[in-house]
PDB file of C-alpha atoms in Angstrom:
ATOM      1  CA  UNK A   1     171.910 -70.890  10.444  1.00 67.00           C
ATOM      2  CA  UNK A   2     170.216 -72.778  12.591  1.00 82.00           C
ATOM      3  CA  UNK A   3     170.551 -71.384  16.513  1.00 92.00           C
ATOM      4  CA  UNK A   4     168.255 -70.588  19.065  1.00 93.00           C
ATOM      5  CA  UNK A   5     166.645 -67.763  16.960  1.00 94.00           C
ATOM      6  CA  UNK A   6     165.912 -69.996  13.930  1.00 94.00           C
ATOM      7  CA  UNK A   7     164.463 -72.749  16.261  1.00 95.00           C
ATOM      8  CA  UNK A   8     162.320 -70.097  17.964  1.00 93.00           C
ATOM      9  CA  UNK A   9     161.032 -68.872  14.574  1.00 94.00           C
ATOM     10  CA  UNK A  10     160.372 -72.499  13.212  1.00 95.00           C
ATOM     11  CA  UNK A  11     158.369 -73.583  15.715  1.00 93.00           C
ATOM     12  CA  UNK A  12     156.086 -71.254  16.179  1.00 92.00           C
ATOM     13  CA  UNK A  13     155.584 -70.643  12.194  1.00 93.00           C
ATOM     14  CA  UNK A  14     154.884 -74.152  12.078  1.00 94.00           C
ATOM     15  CA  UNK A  15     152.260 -74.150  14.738  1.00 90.00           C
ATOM     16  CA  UNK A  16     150.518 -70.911  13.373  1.00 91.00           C
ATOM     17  CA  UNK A  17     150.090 -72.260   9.912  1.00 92.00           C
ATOM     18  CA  UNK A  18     148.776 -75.844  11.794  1.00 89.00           C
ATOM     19  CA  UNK A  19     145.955 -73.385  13.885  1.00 87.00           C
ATOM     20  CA  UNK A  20     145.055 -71.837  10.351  1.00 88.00           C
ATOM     21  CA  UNK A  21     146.581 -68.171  11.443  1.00 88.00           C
ATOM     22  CA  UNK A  22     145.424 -64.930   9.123  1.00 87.00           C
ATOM     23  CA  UNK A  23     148.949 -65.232   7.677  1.00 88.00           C
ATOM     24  CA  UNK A  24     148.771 -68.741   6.802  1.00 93.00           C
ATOM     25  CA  UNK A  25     145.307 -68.718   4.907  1.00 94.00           C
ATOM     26  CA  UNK A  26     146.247 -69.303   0.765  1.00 96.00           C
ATOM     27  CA  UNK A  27     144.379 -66.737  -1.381  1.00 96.00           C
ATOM     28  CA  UNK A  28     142.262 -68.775  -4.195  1.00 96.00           C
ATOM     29  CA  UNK A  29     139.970 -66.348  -5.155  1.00 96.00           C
ATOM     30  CA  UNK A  30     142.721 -63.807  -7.178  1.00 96.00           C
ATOM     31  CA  UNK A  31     142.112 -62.900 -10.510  1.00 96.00           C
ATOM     32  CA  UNK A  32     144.766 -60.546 -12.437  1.00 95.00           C
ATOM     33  CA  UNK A  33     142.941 -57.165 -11.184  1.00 96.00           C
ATOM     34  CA  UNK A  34     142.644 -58.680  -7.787  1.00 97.00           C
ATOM     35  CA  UNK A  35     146.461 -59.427  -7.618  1.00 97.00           C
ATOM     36  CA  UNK A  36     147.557 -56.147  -8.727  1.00 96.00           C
ATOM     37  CA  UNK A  37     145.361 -54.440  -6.582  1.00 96.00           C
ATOM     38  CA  UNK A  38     146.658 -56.354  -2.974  1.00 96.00           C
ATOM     39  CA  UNK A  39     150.310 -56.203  -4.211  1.00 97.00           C
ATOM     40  CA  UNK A  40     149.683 -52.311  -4.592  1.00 96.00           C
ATOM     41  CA  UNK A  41     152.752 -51.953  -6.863  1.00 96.00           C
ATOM     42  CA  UNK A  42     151.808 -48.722  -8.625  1.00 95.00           C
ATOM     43  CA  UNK A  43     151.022 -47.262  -5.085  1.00 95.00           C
ATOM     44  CA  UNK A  44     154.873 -48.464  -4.201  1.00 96.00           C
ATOM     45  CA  UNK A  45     156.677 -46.936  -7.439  1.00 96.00           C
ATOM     46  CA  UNK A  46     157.318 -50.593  -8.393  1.00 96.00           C
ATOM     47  CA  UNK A  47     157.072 -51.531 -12.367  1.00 92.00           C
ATOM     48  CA  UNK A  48     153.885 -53.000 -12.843  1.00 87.00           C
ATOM     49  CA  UNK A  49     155.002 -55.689 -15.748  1.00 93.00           C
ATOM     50  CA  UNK A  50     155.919 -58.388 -14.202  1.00 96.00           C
ATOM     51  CA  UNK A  51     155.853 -60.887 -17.065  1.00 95.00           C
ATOM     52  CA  UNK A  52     158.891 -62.851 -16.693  1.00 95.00           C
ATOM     53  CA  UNK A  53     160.364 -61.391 -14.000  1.00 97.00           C
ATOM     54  CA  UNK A  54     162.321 -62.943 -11.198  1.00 98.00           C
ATOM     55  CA  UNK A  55     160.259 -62.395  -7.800  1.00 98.00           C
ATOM     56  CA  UNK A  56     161.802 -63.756  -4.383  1.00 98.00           C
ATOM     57  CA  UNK A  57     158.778 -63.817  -1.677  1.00 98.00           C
ATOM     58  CA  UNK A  58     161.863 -63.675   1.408  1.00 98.00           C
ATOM     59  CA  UNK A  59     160.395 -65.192   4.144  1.00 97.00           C
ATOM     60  CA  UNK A  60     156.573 -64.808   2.871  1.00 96.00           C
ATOM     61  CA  UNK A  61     155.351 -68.214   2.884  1.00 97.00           C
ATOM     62  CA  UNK A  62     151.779 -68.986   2.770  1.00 97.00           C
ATOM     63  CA  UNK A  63     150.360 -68.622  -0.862  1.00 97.00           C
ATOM     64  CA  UNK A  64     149.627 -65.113  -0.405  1.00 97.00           C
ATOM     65  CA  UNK A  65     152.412 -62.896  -2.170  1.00 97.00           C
ATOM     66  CA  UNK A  66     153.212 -65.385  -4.633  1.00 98.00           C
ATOM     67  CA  UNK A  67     150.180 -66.892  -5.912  1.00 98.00           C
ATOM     68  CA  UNK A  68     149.279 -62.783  -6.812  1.00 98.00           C
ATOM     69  CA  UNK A  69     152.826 -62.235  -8.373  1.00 98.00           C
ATOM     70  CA  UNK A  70     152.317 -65.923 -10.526  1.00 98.00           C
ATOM     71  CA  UNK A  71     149.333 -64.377 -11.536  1.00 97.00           C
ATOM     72  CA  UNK A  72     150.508 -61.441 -13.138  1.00 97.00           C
ATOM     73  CA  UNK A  73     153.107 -63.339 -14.815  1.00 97.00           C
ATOM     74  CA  UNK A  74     156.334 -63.532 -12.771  1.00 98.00           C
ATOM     75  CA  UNK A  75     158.773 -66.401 -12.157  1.00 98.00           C
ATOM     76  CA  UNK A  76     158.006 -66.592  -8.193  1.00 98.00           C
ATOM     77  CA  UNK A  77     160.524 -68.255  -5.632  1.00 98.00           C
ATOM     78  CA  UNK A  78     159.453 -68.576  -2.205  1.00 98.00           C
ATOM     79  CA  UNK A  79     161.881 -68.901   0.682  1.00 98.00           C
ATOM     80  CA  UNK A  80     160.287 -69.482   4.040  1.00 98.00           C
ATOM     81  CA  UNK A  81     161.426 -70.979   7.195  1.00 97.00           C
ATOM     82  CA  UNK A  82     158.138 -72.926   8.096  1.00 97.00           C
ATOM     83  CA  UNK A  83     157.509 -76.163   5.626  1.00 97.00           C
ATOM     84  CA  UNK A  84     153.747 -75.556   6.557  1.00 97.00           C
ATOM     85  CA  UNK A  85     153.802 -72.045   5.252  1.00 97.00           C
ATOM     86  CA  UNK A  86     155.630 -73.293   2.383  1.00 98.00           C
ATOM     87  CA  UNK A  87     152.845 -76.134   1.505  1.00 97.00           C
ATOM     88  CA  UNK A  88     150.348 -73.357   1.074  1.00 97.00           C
ATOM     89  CA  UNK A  89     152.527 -71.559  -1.417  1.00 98.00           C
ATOM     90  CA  UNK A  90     152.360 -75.007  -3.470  1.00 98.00           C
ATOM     91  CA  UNK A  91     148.865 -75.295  -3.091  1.00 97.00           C
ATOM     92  CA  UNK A  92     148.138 -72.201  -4.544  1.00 98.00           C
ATOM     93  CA  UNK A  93     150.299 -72.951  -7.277  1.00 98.00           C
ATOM     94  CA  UNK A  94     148.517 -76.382  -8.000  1.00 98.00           C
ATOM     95  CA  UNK A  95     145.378 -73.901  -7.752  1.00 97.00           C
ATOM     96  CA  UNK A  96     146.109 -71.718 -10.289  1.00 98.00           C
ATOM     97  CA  UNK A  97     148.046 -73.610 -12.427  1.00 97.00           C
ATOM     98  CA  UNK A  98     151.311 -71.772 -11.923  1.00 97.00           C
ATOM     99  CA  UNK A  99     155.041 -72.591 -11.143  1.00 97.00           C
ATOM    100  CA  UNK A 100     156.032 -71.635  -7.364  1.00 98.00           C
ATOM    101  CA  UNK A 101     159.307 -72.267  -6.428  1.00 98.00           C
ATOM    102  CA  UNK A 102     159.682 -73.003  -2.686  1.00 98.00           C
ATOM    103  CA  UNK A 103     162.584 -72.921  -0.595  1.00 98.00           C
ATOM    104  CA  UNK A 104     162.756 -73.698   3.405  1.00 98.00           C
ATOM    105  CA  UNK A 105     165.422 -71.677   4.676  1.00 97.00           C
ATOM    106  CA  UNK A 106     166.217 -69.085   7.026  1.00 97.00           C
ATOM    107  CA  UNK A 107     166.535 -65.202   5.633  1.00 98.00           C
ATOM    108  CA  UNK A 108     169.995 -64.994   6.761  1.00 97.00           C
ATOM    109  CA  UNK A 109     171.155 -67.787   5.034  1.00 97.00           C
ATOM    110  CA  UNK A 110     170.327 -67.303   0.834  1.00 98.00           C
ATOM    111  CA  UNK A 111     173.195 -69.485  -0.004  1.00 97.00           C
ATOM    112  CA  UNK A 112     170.629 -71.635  -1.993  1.00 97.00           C
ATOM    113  CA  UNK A 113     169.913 -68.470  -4.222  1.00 98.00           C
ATOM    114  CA  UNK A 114     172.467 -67.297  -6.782  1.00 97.00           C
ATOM    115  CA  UNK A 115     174.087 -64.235  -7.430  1.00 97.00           C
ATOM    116  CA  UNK A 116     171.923 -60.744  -9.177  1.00 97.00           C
ATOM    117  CA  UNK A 117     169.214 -63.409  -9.885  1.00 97.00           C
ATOM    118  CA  UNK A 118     166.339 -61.391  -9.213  1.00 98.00           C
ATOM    119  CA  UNK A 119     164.553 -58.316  -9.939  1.00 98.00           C
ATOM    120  CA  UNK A 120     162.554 -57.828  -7.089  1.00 98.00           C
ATOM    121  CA  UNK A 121     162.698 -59.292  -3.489  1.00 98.00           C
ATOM    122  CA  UNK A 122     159.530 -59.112  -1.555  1.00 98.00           C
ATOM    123  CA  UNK A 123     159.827 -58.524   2.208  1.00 98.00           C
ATOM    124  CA  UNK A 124     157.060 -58.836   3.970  1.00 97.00           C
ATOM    125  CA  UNK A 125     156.993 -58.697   7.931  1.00 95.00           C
ATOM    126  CA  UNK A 126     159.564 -61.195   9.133  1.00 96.00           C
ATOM    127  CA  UNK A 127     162.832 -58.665   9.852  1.00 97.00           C
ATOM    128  CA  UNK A 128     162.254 -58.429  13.225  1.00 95.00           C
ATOM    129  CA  UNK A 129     162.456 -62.073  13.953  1.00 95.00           C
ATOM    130  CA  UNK A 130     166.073 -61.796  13.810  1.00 97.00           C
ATOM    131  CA  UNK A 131     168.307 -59.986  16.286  1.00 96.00           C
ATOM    132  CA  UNK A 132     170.274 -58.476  13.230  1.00 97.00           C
ATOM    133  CA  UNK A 133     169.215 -57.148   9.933  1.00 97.00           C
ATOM    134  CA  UNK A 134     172.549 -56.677   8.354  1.00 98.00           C
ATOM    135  CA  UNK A 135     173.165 -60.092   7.875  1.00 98.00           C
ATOM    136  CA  UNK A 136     169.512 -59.892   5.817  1.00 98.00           C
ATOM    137  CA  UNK A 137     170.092 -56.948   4.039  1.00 98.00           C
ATOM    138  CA  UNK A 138     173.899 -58.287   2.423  1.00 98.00           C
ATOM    139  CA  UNK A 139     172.282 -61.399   1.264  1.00 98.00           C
ATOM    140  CA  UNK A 140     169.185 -59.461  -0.411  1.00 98.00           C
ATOM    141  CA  UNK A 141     172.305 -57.120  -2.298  1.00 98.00           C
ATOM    142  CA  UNK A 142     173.547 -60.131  -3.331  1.00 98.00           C
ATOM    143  CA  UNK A 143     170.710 -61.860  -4.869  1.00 98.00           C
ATOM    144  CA  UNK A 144     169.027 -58.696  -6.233  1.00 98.00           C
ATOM    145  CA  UNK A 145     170.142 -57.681  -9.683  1.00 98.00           C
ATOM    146  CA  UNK A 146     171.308 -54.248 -10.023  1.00 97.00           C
ATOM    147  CA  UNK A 147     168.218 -52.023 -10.814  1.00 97.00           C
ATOM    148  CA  UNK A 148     166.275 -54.117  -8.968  1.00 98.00           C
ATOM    149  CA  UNK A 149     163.714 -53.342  -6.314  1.00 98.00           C
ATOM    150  CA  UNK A 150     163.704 -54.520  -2.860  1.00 98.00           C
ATOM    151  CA  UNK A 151     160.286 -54.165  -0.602  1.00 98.00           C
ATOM    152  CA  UNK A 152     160.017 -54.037   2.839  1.00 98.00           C
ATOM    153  CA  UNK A 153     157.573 -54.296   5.562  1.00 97.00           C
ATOM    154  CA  UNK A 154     158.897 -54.141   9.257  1.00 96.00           C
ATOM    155  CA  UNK A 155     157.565 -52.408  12.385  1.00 93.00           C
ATOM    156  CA  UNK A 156     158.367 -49.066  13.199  1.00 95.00           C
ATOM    157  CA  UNK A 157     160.474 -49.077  15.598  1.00 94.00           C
ATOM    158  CA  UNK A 158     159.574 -46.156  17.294  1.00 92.00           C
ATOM    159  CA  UNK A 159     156.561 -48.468  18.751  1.00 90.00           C
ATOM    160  CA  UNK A 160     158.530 -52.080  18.986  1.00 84.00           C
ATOM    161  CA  UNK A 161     156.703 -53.798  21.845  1.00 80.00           C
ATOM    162  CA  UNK A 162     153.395 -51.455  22.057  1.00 86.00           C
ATOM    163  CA  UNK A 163     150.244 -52.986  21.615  1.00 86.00           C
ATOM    164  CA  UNK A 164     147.128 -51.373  22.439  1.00 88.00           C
ATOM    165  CA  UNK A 165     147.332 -52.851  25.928  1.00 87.00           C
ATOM    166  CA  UNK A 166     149.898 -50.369  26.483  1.00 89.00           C
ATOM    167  CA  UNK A 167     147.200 -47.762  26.908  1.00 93.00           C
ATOM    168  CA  UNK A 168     147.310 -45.913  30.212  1.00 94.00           C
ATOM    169  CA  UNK A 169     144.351 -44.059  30.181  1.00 92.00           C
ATOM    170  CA  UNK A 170     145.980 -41.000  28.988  1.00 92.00           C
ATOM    171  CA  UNK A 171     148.685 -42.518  25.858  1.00 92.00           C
ATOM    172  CA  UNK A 172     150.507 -45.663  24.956  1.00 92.00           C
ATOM    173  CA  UNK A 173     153.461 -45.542  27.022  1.00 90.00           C
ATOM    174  CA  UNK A 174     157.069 -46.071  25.723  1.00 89.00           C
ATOM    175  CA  UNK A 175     159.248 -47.958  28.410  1.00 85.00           C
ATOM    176  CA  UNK A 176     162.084 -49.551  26.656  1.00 84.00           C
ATOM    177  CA  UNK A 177     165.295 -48.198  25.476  1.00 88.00           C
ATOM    178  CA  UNK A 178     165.571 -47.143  22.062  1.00 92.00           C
ATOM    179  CA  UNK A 179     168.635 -49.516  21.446  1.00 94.00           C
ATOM    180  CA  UNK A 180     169.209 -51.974  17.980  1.00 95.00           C
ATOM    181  CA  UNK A 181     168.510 -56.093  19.291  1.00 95.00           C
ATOM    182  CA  UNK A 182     166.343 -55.193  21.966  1.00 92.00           C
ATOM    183  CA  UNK A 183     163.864 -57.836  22.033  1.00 91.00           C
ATOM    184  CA  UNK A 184     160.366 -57.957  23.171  1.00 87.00           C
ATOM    185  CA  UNK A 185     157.909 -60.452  23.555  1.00 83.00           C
ATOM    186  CA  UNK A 186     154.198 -59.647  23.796  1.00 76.00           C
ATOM    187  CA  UNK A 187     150.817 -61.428  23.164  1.00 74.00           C
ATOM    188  CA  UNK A 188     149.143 -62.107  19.655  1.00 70.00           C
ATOM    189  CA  UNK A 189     146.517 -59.640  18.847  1.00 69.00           C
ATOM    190  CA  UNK A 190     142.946 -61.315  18.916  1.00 70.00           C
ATOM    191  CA  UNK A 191     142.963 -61.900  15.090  1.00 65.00           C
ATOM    192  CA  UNK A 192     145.894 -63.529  14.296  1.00 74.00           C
ATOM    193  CA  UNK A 193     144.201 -67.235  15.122  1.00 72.00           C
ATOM    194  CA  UNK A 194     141.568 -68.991  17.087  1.00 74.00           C
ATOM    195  CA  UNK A 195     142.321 -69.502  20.875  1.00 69.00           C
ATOM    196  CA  UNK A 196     138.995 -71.388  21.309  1.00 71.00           C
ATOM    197  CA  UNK A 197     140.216 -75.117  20.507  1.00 69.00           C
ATOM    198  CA  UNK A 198     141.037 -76.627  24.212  1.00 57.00           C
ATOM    199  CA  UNK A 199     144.604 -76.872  24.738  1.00 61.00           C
ATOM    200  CA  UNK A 200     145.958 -75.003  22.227  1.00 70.00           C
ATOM    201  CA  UNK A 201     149.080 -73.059  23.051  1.00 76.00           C
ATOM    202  CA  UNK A 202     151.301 -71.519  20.478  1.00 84.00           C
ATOM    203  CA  UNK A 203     154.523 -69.150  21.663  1.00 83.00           C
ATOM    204  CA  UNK A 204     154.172 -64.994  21.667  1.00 86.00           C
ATOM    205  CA  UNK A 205     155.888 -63.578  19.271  1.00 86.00           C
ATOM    206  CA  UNK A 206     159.912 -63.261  19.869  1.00 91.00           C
ATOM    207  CA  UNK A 207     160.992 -59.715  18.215  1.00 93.00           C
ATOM    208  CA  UNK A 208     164.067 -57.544  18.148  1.00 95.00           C
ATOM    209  CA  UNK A 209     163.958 -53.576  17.637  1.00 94.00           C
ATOM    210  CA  UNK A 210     165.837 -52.840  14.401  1.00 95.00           C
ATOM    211  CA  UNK A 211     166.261 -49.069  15.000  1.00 96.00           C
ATOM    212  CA  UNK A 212     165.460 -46.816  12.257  1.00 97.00           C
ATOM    213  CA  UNK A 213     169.272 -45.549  11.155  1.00 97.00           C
ATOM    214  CA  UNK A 214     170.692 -49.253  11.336  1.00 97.00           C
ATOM    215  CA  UNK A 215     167.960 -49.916   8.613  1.00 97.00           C
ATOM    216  CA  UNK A 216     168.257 -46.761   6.701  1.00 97.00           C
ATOM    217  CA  UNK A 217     172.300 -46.713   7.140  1.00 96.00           C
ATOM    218  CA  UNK A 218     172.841 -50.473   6.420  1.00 97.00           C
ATOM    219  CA  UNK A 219     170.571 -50.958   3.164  1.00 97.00           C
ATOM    220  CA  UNK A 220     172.318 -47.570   1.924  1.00 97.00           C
ATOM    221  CA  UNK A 221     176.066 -48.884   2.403  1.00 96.00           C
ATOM    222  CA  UNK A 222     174.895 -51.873   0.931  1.00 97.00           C
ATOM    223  CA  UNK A 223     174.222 -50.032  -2.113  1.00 97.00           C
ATOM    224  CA  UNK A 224     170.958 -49.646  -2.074  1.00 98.00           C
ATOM    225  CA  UNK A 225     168.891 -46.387  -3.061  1.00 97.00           C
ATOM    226  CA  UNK A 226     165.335 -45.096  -1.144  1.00 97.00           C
ATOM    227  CA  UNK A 227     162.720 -44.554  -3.712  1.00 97.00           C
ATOM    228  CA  UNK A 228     159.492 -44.902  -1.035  1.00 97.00           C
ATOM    229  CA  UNK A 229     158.928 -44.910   3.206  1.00 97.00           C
ATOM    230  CA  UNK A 230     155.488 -44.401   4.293  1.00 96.00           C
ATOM    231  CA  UNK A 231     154.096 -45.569   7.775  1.00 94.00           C
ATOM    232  CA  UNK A 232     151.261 -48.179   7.707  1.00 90.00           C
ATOM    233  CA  UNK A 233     148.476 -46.781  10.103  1.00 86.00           C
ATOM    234  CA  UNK A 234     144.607 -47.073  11.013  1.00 82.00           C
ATOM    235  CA  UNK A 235     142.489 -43.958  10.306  1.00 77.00           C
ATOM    236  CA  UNK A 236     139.370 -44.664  12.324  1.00 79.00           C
ATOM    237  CA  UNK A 237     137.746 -41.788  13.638  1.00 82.00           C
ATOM    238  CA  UNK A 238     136.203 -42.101  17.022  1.00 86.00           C
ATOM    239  CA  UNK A 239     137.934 -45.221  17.680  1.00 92.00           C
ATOM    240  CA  UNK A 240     137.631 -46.419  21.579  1.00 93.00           C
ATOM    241  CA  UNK A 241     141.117 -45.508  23.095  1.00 93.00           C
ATOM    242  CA  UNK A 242     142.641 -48.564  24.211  1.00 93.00           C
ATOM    243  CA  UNK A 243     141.703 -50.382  21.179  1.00 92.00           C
ATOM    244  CA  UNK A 244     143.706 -51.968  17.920  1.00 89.00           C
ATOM    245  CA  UNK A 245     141.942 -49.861  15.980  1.00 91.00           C
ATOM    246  CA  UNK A 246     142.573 -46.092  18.338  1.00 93.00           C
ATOM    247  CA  UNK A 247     146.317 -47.566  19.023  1.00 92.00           C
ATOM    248  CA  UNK A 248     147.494 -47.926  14.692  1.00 92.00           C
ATOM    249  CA  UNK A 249     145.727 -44.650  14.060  1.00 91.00           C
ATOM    250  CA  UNK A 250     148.327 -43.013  17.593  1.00 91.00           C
ATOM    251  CA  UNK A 251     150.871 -45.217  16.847  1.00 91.00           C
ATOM    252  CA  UNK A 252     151.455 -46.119  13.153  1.00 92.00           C
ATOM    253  CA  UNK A 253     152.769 -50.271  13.876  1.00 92.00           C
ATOM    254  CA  UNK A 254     154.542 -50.563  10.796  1.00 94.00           C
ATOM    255  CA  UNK A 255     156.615 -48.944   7.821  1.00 97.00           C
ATOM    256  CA  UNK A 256     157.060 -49.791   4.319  1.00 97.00           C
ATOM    257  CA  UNK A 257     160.038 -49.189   2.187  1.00 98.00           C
ATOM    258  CA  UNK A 258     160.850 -49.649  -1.357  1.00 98.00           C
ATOM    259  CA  UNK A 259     164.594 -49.407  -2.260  1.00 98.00           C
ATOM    260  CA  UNK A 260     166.399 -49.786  -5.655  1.00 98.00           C
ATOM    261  CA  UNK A 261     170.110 -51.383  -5.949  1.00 98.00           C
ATOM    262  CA  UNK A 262     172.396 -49.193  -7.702  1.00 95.00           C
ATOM    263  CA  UNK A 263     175.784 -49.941  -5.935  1.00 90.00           C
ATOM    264  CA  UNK A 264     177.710 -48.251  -8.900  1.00 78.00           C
ATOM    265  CA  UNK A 265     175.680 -44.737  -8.671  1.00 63.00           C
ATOM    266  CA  UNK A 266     176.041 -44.767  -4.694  1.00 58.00           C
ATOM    267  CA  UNK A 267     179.848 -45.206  -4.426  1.00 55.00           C
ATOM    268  CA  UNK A 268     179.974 -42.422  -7.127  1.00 49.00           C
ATOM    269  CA  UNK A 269     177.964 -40.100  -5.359  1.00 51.00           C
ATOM    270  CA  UNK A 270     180.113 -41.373  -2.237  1.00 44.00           C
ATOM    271  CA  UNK A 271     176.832 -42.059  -0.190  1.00 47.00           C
ATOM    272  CA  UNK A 272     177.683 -43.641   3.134  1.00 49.00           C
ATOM    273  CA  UNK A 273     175.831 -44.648   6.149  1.00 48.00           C
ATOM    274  CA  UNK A 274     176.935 -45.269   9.871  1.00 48.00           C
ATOM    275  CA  UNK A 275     175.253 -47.360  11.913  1.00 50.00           C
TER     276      UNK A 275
END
């Protein structure tokens, strides 16, 4: 699927893993207690035994997610839109002497994946790079075996577009409708990657609000149960107002859910969503 959107996404993917970004930077320095501990799966609800289990890392290049899931055992497939993201993932593999497979592709498009393949899929923030999440979530329900788990990061979209420059002396501000596809285009926070080297440039982030209900609604009509939601926020006390750290502890940036696909228990219980 390669429009606008996926050329967007490419490009700048491929220059943030070139300026080193946080997001791009391999982990070599897991161990087994190390991986379990940054995948947080007993935190999640998710079964901890991974030996021999399918894993799809969905648009989580960079030898993060899957070199810690290849360490606990799993069989680990990578799909990622940015072949510099992707390299990472291998060299991780070389690394620690695993098997990574790695897939460029676009999240919308898992035509190169079979059917019920895998027992967990691995979300990590990417939804919001795409105008519309359905198209996502019915090629996850197709790929996922039934049982299966699918995790997902995205930002709440109660905050889509906020940063903690949005501070007014007083709040952070909400100006934009509340409306699915919106998109919004601000700056990268200071951390994501060095700005010193002269003449780099590397485009803002592109995102589109995927309201709360089209998420909830969709990934429920596509059979899919909620086992765990919990917002991802700061808690820093006395925090400067105005600041990344004040702003996630106001404004919680991001939510994680964990689902489980069980299309045959929710057309029995006749669970439907709209939206």
């Amino acid at each position: 699927m390669q429009d606008e959107v996926y050329h967007y996404n490419k490009e700048r993917w491929e220059a943030l893993a070139g300026a080193e970004a946080l997001f791009t930077r391999p982990m070599l320095d897991l161990d087994a207690e190390k991986a379990q501990a940054y995948l947080g799966l007993e935190r999640l609800g998710i079964p901890g035994d991974l030996a021999g289990r399918k894993v799809l890392c969905l648009a989580g290049g960079g030898g993060q997610q899957s070199a810690a899931f290849a360490l606990l055992g799993a069989d680990v497939t990578v799909l990622d839109i940015s072949s510099g993201q992707l390299e990472r993932d291998r060299l991780a593999a070389e690394h620690y002497s695993v098997d990574i497979r790695t897939i460029e592709g676009d999240m919308r498009d898992l035509s190169a994946l079979d059917d019920s393949s895998f027992d967990l899929v691995w979300h990590p923030y990417s939804l919001t790079f795409v105008p519309d999440s359905r198209i996502v979530f019915r090629e996850v329900a197709r790929v996922v075996d039934e049982g299966g788990y699918y995790y997902l990061m995205c930002a709440n979209p109660f905050f889509s577009g906020l940063t903690h420059h949005s501070w007014n002396g007083e709040g952070y501000t909400l100006k934009h409708p509340y409306t699915d596809e919106a998109a919004t285009c601000y700056p990268d926070q200071d951390w994501v990657y060095d700005r010193k080297p002269a003449g780099r440039h590397i485009r803002e982030p592109l995102e589109y609000r995927q309201t709360l209900s089209r998420i909830v609604n969709s990934l429920i009509r596509e059979g899919f149960l909620l086992r765990l939601l919990s917002e991802v926020r700061g808690d820093y006390p006395g925090a400067e107002p105005g600041s990344w750290a004040h702003f996630t502890g106001v404004a919680p940036p991001w939510l994680e859910f964990v689902w489980q696909y069980c299309p045959a228990s929710s057309e029995s219980e006749g669970v439907r969503g709209q939206g």
